[in-house]
XYZ file of C-alpha atoms in Angstrom:
631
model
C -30.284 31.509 28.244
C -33.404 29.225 27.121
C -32.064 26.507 30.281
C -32.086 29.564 32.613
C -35.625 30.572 31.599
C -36.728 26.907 32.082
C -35.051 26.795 35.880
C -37.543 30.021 36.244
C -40.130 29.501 35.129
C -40.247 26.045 37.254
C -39.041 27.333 40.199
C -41.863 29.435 39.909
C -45.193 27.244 40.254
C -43.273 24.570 42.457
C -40.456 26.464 44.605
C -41.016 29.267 47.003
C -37.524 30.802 46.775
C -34.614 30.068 44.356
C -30.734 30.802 45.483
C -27.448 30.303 44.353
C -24.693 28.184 45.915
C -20.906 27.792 45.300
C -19.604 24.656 44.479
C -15.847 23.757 44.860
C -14.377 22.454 42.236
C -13.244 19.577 43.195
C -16.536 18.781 44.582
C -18.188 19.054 41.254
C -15.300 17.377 39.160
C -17.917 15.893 36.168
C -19.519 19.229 35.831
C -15.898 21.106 35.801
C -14.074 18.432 33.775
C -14.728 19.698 30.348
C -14.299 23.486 30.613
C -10.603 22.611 32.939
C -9.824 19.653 30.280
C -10.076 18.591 26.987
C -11.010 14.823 25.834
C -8.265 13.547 23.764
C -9.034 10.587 21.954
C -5.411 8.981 22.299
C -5.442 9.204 26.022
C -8.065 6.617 27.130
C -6.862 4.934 30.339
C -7.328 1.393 31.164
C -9.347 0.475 34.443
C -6.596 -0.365 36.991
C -8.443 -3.192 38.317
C -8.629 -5.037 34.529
C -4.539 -3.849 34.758
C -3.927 -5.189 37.725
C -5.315 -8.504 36.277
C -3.107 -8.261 33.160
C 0.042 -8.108 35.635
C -0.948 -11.396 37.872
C -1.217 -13.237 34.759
C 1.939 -11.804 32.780
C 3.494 -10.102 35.497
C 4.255 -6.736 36.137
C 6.058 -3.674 33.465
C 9.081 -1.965 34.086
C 7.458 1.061 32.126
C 3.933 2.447 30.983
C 5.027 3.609 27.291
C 2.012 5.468 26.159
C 1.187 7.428 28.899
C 0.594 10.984 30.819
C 1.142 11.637 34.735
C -2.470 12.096 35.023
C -3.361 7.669 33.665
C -0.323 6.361 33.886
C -0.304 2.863 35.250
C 2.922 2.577 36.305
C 5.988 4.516 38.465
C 7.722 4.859 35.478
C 6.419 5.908 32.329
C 7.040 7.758 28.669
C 4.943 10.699 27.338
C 4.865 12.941 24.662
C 4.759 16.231 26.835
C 7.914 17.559 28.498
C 5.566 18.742 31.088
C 4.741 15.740 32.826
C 8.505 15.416 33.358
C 8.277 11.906 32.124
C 11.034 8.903 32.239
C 11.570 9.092 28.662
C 10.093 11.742 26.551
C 8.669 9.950 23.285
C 9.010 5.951 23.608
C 8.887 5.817 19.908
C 11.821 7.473 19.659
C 13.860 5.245 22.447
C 14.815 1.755 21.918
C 12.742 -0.893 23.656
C 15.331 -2.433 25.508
C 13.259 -3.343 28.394
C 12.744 -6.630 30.328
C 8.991 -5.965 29.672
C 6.849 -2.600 29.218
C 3.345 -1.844 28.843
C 2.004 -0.231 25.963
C -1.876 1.124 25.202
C -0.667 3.300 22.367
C -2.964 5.415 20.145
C -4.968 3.529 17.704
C -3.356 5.577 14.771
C -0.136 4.752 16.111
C -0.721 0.660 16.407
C 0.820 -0.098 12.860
C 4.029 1.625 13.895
C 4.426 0.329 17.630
C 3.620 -3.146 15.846
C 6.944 -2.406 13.301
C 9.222 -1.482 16.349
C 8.587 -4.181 18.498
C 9.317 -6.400 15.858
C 12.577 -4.741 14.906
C 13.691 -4.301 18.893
C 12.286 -7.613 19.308
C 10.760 -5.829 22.822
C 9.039 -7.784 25.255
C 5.656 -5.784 25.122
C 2.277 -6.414 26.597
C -0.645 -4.519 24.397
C -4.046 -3.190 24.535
C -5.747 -3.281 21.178
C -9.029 -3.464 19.297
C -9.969 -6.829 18.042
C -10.520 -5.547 14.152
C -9.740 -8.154 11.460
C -10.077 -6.208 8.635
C -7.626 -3.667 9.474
C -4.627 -3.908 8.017
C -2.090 -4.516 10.583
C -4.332 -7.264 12.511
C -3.212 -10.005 10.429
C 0.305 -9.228 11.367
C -0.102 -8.817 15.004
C -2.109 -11.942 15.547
C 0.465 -13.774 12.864
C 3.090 -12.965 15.822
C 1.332 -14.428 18.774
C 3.019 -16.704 20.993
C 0.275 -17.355 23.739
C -3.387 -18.083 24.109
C -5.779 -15.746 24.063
C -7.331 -13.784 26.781
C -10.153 -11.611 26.494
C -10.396 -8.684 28.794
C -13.398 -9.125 31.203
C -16.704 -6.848 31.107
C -16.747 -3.889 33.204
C -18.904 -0.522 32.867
C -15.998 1.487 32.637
C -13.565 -0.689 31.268
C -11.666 2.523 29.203
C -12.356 6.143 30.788
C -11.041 9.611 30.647
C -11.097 11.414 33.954
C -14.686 10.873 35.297
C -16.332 10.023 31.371
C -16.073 6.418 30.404
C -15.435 5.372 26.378
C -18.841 6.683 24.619
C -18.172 2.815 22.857
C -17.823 0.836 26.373
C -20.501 -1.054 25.200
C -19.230 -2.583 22.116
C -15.913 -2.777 23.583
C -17.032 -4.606 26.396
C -18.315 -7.447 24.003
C -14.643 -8.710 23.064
C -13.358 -5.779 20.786
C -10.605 -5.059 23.010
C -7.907 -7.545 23.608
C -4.706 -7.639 25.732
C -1.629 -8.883 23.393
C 1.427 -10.184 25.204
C 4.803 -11.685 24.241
C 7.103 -13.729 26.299
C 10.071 -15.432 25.047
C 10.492 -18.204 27.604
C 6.732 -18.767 27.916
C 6.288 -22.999 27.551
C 3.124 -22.734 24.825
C 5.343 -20.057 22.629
C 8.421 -22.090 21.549
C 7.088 -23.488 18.435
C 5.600 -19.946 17.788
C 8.317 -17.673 17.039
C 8.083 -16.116 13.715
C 10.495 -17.720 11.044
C 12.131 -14.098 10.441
C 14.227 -14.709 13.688
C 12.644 -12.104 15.656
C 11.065 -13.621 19.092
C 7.532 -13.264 18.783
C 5.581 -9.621 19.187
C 2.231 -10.487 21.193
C -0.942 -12.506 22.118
C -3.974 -11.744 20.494
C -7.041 -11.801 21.980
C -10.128 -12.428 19.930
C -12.903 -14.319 20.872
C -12.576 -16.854 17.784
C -9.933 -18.745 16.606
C -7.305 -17.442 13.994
C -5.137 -19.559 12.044
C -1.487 -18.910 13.694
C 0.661 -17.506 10.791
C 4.522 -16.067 10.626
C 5.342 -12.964 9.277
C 6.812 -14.318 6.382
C 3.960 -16.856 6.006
C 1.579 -16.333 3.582
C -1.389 -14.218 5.016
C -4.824 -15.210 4.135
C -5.277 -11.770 2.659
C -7.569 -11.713 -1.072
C -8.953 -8.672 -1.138
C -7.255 -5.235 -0.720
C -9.249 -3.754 2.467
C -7.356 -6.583 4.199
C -4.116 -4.921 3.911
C -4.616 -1.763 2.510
C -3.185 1.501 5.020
C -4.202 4.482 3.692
C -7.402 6.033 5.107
C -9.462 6.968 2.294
C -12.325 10.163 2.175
C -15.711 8.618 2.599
C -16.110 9.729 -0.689
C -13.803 8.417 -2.512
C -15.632 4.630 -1.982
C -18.218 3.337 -4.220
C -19.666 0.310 -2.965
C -21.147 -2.406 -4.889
C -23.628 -4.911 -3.607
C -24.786 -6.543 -6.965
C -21.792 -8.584 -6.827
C -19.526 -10.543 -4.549
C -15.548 -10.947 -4.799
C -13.990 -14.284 -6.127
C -17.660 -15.371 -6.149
C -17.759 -17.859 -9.430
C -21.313 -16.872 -10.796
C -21.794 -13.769 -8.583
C -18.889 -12.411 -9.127
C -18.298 -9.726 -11.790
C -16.933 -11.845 -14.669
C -18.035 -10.694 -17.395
C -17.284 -6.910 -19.498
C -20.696 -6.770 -20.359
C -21.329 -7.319 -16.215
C -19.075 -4.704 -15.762
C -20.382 -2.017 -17.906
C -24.360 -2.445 -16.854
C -22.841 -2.361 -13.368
C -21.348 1.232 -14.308
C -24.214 2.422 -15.649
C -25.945 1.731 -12.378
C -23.444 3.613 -10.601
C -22.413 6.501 -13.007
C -24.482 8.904 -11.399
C -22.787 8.792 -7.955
C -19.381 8.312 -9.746
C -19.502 11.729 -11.265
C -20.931 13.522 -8.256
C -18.237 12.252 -5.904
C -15.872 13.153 -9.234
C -16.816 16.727 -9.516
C -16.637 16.730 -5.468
C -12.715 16.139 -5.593
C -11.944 18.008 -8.842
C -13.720 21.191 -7.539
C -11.766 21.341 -4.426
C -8.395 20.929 -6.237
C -6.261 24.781 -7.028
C -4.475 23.104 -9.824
C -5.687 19.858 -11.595
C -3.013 17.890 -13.112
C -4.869 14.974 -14.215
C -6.003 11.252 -13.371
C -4.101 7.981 -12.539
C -6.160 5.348 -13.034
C -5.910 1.544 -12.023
C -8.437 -1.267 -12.799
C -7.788 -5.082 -13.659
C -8.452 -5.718 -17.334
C -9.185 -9.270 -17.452
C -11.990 -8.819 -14.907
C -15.239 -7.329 -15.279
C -14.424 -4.092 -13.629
C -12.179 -4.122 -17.246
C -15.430 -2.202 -18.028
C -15.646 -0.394 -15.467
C -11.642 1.720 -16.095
C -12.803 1.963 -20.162
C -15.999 3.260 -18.988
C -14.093 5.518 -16.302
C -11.448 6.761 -18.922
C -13.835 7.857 -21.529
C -15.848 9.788 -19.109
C -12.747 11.340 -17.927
C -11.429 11.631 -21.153
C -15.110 13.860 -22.298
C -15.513 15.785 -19.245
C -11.935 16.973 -18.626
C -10.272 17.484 -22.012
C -6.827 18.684 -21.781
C -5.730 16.938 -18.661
C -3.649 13.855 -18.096
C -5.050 10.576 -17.900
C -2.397 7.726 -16.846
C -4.118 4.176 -16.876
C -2.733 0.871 -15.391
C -4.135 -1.798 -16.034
C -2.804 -5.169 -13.713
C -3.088 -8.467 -14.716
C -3.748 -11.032 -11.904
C -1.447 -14.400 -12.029
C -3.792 -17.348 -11.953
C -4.288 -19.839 -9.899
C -2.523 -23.348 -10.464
C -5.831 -24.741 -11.491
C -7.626 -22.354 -13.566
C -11.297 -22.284 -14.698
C -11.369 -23.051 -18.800
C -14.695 -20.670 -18.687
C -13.033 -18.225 -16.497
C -9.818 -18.174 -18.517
C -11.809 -17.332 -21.339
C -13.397 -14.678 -20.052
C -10.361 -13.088 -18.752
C -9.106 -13.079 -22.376
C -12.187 -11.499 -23.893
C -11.917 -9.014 -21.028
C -8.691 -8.166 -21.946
C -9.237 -7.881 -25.946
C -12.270 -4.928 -25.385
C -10.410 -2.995 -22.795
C -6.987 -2.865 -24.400
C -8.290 -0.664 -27.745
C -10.341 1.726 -25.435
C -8.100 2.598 -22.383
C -5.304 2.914 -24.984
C -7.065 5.312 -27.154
C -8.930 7.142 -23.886
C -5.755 8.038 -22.012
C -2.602 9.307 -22.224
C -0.962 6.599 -21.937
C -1.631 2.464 -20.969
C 0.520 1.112 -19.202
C -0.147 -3.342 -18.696
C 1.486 -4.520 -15.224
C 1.621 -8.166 -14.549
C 4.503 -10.305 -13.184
C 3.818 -12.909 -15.595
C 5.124 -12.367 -19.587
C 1.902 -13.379 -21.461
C -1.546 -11.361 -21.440
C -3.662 -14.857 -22.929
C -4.581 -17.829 -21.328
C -1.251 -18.930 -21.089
C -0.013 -16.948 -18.722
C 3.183 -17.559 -19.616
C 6.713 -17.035 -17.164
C 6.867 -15.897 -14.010
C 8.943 -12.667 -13.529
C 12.151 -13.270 -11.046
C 13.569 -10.854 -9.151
C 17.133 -12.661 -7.587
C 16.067 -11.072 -4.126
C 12.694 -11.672 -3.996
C 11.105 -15.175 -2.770
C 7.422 -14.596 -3.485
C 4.847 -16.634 -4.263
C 2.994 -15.380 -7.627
C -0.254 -16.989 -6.996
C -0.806 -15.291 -3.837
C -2.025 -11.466 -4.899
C -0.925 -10.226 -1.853
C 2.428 -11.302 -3.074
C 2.182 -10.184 -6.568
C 0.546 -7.143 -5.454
C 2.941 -5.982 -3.397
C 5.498 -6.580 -6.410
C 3.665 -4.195 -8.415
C 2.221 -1.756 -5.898
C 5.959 -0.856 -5.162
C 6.858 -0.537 -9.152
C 3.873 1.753 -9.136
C 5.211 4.022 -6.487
C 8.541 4.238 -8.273
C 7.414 4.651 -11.783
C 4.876 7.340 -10.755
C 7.242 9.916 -9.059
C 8.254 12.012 -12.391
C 5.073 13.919 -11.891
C 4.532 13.704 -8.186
C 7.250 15.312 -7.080
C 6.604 18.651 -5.794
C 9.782 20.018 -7.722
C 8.667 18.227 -10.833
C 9.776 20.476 -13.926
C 5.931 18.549 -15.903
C 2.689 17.865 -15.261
C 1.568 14.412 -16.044
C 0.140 15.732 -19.639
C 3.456 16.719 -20.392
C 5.313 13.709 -18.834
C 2.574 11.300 -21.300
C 3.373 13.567 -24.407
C 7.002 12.815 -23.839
C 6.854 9.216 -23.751
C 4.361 8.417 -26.426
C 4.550 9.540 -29.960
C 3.337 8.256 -33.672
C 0.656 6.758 -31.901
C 2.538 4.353 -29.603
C 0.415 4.950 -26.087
C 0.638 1.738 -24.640
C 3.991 1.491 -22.420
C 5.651 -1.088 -20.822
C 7.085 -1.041 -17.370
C 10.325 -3.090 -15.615
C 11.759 -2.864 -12.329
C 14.532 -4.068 -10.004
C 13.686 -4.241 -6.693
C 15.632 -4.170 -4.291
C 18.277 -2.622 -6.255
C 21.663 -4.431 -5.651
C 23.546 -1.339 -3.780
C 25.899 -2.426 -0.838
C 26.474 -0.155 2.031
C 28.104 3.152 1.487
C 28.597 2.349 -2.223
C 28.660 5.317 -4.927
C 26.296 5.323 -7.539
C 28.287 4.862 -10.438
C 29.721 2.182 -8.558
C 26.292 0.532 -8.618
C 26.186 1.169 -11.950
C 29.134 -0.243 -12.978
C 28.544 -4.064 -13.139
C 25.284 -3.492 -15.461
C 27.238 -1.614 -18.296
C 26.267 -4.415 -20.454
C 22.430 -4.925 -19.375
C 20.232 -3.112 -17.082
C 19.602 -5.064 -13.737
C 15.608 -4.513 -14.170
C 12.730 -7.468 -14.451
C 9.936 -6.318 -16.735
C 6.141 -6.261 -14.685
C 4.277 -6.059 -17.772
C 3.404 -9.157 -19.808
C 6.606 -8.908 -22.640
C 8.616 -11.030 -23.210
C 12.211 -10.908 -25.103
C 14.964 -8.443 -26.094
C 13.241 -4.972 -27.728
C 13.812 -1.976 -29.161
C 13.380 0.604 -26.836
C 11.835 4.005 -28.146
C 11.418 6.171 -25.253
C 11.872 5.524 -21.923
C 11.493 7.605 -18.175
C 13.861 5.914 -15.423
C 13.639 6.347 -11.722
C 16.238 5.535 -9.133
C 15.270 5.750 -5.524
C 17.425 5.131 -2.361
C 20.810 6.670 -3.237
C 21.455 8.914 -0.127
C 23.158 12.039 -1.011
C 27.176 11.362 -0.073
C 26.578 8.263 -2.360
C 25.717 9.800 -5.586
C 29.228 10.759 -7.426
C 32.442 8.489 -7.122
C 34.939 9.707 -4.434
C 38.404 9.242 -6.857
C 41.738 10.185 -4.969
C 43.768 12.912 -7.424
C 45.546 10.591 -10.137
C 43.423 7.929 -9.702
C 42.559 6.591 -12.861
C 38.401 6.394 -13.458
C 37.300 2.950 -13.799
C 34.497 3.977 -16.363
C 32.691 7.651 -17.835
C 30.568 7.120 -14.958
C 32.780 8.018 -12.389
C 33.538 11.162 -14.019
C 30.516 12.810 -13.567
C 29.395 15.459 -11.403
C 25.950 14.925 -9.887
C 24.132 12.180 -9.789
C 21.456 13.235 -12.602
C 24.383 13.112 -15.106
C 25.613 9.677 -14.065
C 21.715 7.932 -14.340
C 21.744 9.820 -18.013
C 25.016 9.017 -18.898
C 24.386 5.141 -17.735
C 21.054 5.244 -19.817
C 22.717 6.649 -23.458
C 25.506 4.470 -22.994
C 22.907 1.569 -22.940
C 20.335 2.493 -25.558
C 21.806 5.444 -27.457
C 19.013 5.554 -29.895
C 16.553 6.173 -27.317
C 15.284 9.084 -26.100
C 16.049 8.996 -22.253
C 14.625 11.128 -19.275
C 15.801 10.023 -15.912
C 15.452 11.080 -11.712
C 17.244 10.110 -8.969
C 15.907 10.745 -5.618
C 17.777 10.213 -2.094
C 14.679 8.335 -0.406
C 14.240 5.004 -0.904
C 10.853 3.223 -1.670
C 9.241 2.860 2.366
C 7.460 -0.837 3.129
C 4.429 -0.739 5.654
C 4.259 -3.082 8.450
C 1.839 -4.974 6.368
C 4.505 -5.475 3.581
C 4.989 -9.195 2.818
C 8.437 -10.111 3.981
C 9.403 -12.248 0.965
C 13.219 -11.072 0.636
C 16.151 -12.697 1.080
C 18.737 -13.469 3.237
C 20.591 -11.377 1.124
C 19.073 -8.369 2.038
C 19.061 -5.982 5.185
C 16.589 -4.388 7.357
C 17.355 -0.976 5.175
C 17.109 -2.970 1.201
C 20.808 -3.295 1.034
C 22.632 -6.165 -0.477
C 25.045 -8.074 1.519
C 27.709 -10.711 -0.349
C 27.327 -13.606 2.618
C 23.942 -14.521 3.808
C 23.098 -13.151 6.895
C 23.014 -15.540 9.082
C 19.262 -14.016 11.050
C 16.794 -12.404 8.747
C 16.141 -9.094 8.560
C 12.460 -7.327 8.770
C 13.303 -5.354 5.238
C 11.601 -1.240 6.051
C 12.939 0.574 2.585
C 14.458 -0.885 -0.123
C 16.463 1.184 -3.321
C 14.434 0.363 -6.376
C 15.250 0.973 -10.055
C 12.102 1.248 -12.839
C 11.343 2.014 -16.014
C 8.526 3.521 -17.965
C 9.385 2.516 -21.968
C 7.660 2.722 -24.830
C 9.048 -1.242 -26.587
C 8.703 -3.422 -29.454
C 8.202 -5.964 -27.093
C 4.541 -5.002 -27.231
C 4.296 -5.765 -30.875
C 4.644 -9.483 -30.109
C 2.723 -9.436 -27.110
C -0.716 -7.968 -28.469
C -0.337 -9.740 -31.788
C -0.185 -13.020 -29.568
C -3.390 -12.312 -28.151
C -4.830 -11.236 -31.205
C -3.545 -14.684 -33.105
C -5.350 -16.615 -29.929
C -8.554 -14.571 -30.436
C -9.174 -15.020 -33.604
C -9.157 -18.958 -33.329
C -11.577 -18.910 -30.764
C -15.358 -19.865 -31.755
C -16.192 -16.751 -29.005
C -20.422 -16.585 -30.024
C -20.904 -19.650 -27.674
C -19.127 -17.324 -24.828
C -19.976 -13.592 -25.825
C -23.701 -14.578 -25.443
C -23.907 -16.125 -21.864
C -25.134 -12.749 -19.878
C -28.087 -10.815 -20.334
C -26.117 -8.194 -21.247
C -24.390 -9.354 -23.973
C -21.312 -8.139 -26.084
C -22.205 -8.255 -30.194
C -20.117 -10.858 -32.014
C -19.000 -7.862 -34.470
C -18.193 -5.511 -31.808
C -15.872 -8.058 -30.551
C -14.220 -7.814 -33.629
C -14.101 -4.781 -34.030
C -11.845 -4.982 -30.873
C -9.694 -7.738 -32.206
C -8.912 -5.665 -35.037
C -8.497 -2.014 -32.966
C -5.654 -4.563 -30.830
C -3.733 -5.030 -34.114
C -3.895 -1.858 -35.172
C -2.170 -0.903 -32.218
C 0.314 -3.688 -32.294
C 1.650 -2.232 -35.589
C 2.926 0.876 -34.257
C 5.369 -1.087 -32.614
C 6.867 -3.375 -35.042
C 10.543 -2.738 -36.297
C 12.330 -3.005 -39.777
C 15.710 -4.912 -40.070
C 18.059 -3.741 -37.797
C 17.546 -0.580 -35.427
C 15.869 1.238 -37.607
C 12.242 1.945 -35.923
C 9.319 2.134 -38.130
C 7.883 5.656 -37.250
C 6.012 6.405 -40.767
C 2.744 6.347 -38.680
C-alpha cells in the first residue's frame, strides 16, 4: 500500500493523468517469474555458451544427469520429477553405464555423486565449486586425470530463469570449476588412482594441487579438512589466541589450556544452555578432547562444569591420544605427559565414565606398539589414518544408548559398567569383522571360541581380567543371525543352538569370560564409511566389509564394513596408569611446570600423580581370578 501511495502522490505534481495497462505475461517474464515459480537452490543452470565450450574441448554427453525439462542441456536427461517425463527418473538411483554424461548435481549431493562415480567407474564431466576445505575436495581433485580448466568469466555464468546466481561475482573469480574424466586421454595414464578404478574427474582450481590417489595419503591435519557433518553455527567456538600444530603458538601447555577456557567460558555456557533448553528429554553429554594437548584442560574444565550444572545426567568422556610423529619433540613429549597426568584424575572423577582411545599401547613418552588390525593397512602417524581407526570404534561403541529402542539412558548404561570406583574403561575393536558372504553368525563366531578377534584402541597392553564389559556387533543382516541346521544335523558348537541372534552374542561372551558381567547388541546395519573415508583396507576385503579367502585380484572402494567393539572395565589399566605414574615421578618436572605465565604448582602436580595411583589401584587383581573389589 505505502508503494501505491508513493506512485500517487508523484504522479501528482509531475503527471497530468495516471492509467493502468495490461501486460502479458510473457512480456513481463522478470516481473511474473517469482509469483509463477519458485527459486530452488539445486536447480542453477549453466550458461549454454560456457557448455557448449565444455563439449568442444571434452566432447559432447550422452545425458544431462541433474537436470529438469525447463535447463536441461541436453536431449536426453534424468530428473527427480516424474513430471518432466524424464529419460531416467533419479540418476542416482541408475547405474552410470554411459559412454560419457554430464552432471551439475546439487551441492549437497556432490559427496555422493563423487562415491558413485567412483564405484561405476562412470565417465562423468562435473561442475563444482572450487572449495578446499570441504571435505570431499581432497578426494575429487586426488582423482584427476587432466589439467585444469577454469571456466571463463561471464555476467551470468549460473542463472535461474531470467535471475542470475546472487554469488556470480565470486563465482566468476575461479570458484567454479569443470571436472572431467577420460580414460584414454594421453596426460591421464599415469593418473589413475591405485584402487583400480579409472580416474573420476579434472579439477579446476586456479593453483596447483599436489596430485594424490585415493588410497594415498591426503594432506589432511586438521578435522575441518575432512569432517562431513554440518554443524549449528552454534555449536563452534572459535579460538584465535592460538594456532594448530604451531610449536610456540600452539596450545601446548594445560595451564594454556585452562586460561584459554576461562576466556571463553562465558560463550561456552550460553551456547550450552542454548542446546540443552531446546532438548524434550536430556540424556546426557559425550564428550571428546585430546588429553595430552592443551585443550586436555579444556574437556576437565568442560566436565566439571557439566558435571555442577547438570547433576544427575550422564557424562561419557573420551579422551584420544594422538600417535607421534617419527621424530618427536623431547619438550613436546614432555608436555604431552604432564598433560596427560592432570587430566586423567579429573575427567575420571567428573564423568561417568573415561574412556582413553589411542591405537598405540602406552599413554607416556614411549608410545609404545602400534595396534594391528590384519585388514587394515594404515599408516599410524598420519591422524587422518588413526582417526579414522578410532572415529569408527566410536560409532560402534556408542550405539547402546543411541539407539532409539535403547532399553537405558547413558546414566544407566555408565552405572552398569563401572562399579567400586573403577570409571575409567578401556575400549577394543575389530574392524572389519572377518564375516564372509552369507555366513551365519554363530558361524562367525565359531573360529574365536578361544579368543575374541578384537584389537584394543586404548593404550593397554597384555592379557586382563575383564570386570564388566558392553559388546556391539554391527553388520549381521537379519537371515544371517541364527545357524540354518538341516533336522539331524549335529550342532557344531552351543552357538548354533540358539534362537536369535541376542542369545548367540551372550552366549559367545559367557563362554569367553564367565566371570564377567556381560551386556551385548547386535544390530543388522553395518558401520557406513563417507566418501572421505581413507581407503586403507585390504585386498582382502570387498566393496560391502566382507572378507574374501583369495585376494581379489582389483581393489575394492570399501562403503560399510561389520565391526565388533568392546566397552570393558580391565586390569589392564592397572599397569598402564601405574606406568605413567612410575615415569612421572622420576622426572625433575619444576624446570617444565614453570615455563608459561600461567603456571601449574609443583604440589598440585603431585597431587595429580598421586590421584592417578589411586585410581590405578582399583584395578589391580589378587592371585588368580579373584578381583579385588574391597573398595
Amino acid at each position: 500500500m505505502s508503494i501505491t501511495e508513493d506512485i500517487l502522490t508523484i504522479a501528482e505534481e509531475h503527471l497530468l493523468s495516471l492509467s493502468a495497462l495490461h501486460v502479458r505475461g510473457v512480456d513481463n517474464s522478470r516481473a511474473d517469474f517469482l509469483s509463477r515459480h519458485t527459486l530452488h537452490q539445486g536447480e542453477w543452470v549453466l550458461n549454454h555458451q560456457i557448455f557448449k565450450m565444455i563439449t568442444m574441448k571434452w566432447g559432447t554427453p550422452e545425458i544431462d544427469l541433474f537436470a529438469t525439462r525447463q535447463n536441461r542441456q541436453l536431449k536426453r536427461f534424468a530428473s527427480m520429477f516424474r513430471a518432466d517425463n524424464p529419460d531416467i527418473l533419479d540418476a542416482l538411483q541408475t547405474p552410470w553405464t554411459f559412454q560419457k554424461a554430464y552432471a551439475f548435481p546439487p551441492l549437497i549431493l556432490l559427496p555422493t555423486v563423487i562415491r558413485k562415480i567412483r564405484e561405476d567407474r562412470a565417465n562423468i564431466i562435473l561442475i563444482a565449486p572450487f572449495w578446499p576445505k570441504r571435505p570431499w575436495f581432497s578426494l575429487l581433485r586426488a582423482m584427476s586425470i587432466s589439467d585444469p580448466w577454469i571456466l571463463p568469466e561471464d555476467q551470468d555464468l549460473l542463472s535461474q530463469g531470467p535471475f542470475n546466481h546472487p554469488h556470480e561475482k565470486g563465482l566468476r573469480s575461479g570458484n567454479v570449476s569443470v571436472h572431467s574424466e577420460d580414460p584414454d586421454h594421453p596426460q591421464g595414464e599415469d593418473r589413475i588412482p591405485r584402487d583400480g578404478h579409472k580416474g573420476l574427474c579434472q579439477a579446476l582450481p586456479s593453483g596447483g594441487i599436489t596430485e594424490k590417489s585415493s588410497t594415498a595419503p591426503i594432506s589432511s591435519w586438521v578435522w575441518s579438512d575432512i569432517f562431513q557433518t554440518r554443524l549449528h553455527p552454534k555449536s563452534l567456538c572459535i579460538v584465535n589466541s592460538y594456532s594448530h600444530e604451531g610449536g610456540m603458538d600452539g596450545l601446548e601447555s594445560f595451564s594454556q589450556g585452562e586460561a584459554m577456557f576461562k576466556t571463553q567460558l562465558e560463550e561456552v555456557e550460553d551456547r550450552l544452555h542454548f542446546f540443552t533448553e531446546e532438548c524434550d528429554y536430556l540424556q546426557g553429554f559425550q564428550l571428546l578432547c585430546d588429553i595430552q594437548g592443551g585443550f586436555s584442560a579444556v574437556g576437565v574444565r568442560m566436565a566439571e562444569l557439566l558435571h555442577d550444572e547438570y547433576p544427575g545426567r550422564g557424562i561419557l568422556s573420551f579422551g584420544t591420544c594422538p600417535a607421534p610423529p617419527e621424530e618427536m619433540d623431547p619438550c613436546k613429549a614432555v608436555y604431552q605427559l604432564l598433560n596427560c597426568i592432570l587430566a586423567l584424575g579429573p575427567l575420571s572423577s567428573h564423568s561417568s565414565f573415561f574412556c582413553p582411545l589411542s591405537v598405540m599401547s602406552s599413554l607416556g613418552r614411549r608410545s609404545g606398539s602400534l595396534t594391528a588390525f590384519p585388514h587394515l593397512l594404515y599408516n599410524a602417524s598420519l591422524h587422518y589414518h588413526s582417526s579414522a581407526v578410532l572415529a569408527v570404534a566410536l560409532n560402534t561403541l556408542t550405539v547402546p544408548y543411541r539407539m532409539a529402542f535403547s532399553d537405558f539412558s547413558m546414566l544407566h548404561f555408565a552405572e552398569m559398567m563401572t562399579f567400586s570406583g573403577r570409571k575409567m574403561l578401556s575400549a577394543s575393536c575389530s574392524m572389519p569383522f572377518p564375516l564372509r558372504s552369507s555366513m551365519s553368525l554363530p558361524d562367525a563366531l565359531l573360529p574365536h571360541l578361544g579368543a575374541a578377534p578384537w584389537c584394543s584402541i586404548s593404550p593397554c597392553t597384555g592379557d586382563a581380567t575383564i570386570f564388566s564389559q558392553s559388546v556391539v556387533f554391527r553388520g549381521i543382516p537379519e537371515p544371517w543371525h541364527t545357524s540354518d541346521l538341516h533336522a539331524r544335523t549335529r550342532p557344531p558348537s552351543s552357538l548354533h543352538t540358539c534362537e536369535t541372534e541376542a542369545e548367540v552374542l551372550q552366549r559367545y561372551l559367557s563362554t569367553l569370560y564367565p566371570y564377567t558381567v556381560n551386556t551385548s547388541h547386535v544390530l543388522g546395519a553395518p558401520c557406513t564409511l563417507g566418501p572421505s573415508f581413507p581407503q586403507f583396507f585390504s585386498s582382502y576385503v570387498t566393496k560391502d566389509g566382507f572378507t574374501t579367502v583369495e585376494p581379489q585380484t582389483e581393489a575394492a572402494v570399501v562403503g560399510r564394513i561389520p565391526t565388533l567393539g568392546a566397552l570393558q572395565t580391565s586390569s589392564a589399566l592397572h599397569q598402564t596408569l601405574c606406568s605413567l605414574c612410575d615415569e612421572a615421578s622420576k622426572m625433575d618436572v619444576r624446570r617444565w611446570l614453570n615455563v608459561s605465565s600461567a603456571a601449574v604448582e609443583h604440589d598440585d602436580f603431585r597431587e595429580a600423580v598421586d590421584e592417578v595411583r589411586s585410581l590405578a589401584h582399583h584395578y589391580c587383581t589378587r592371585e588368580g581370578n579373584e578381583t579385588d573389589d574391597s573398595d
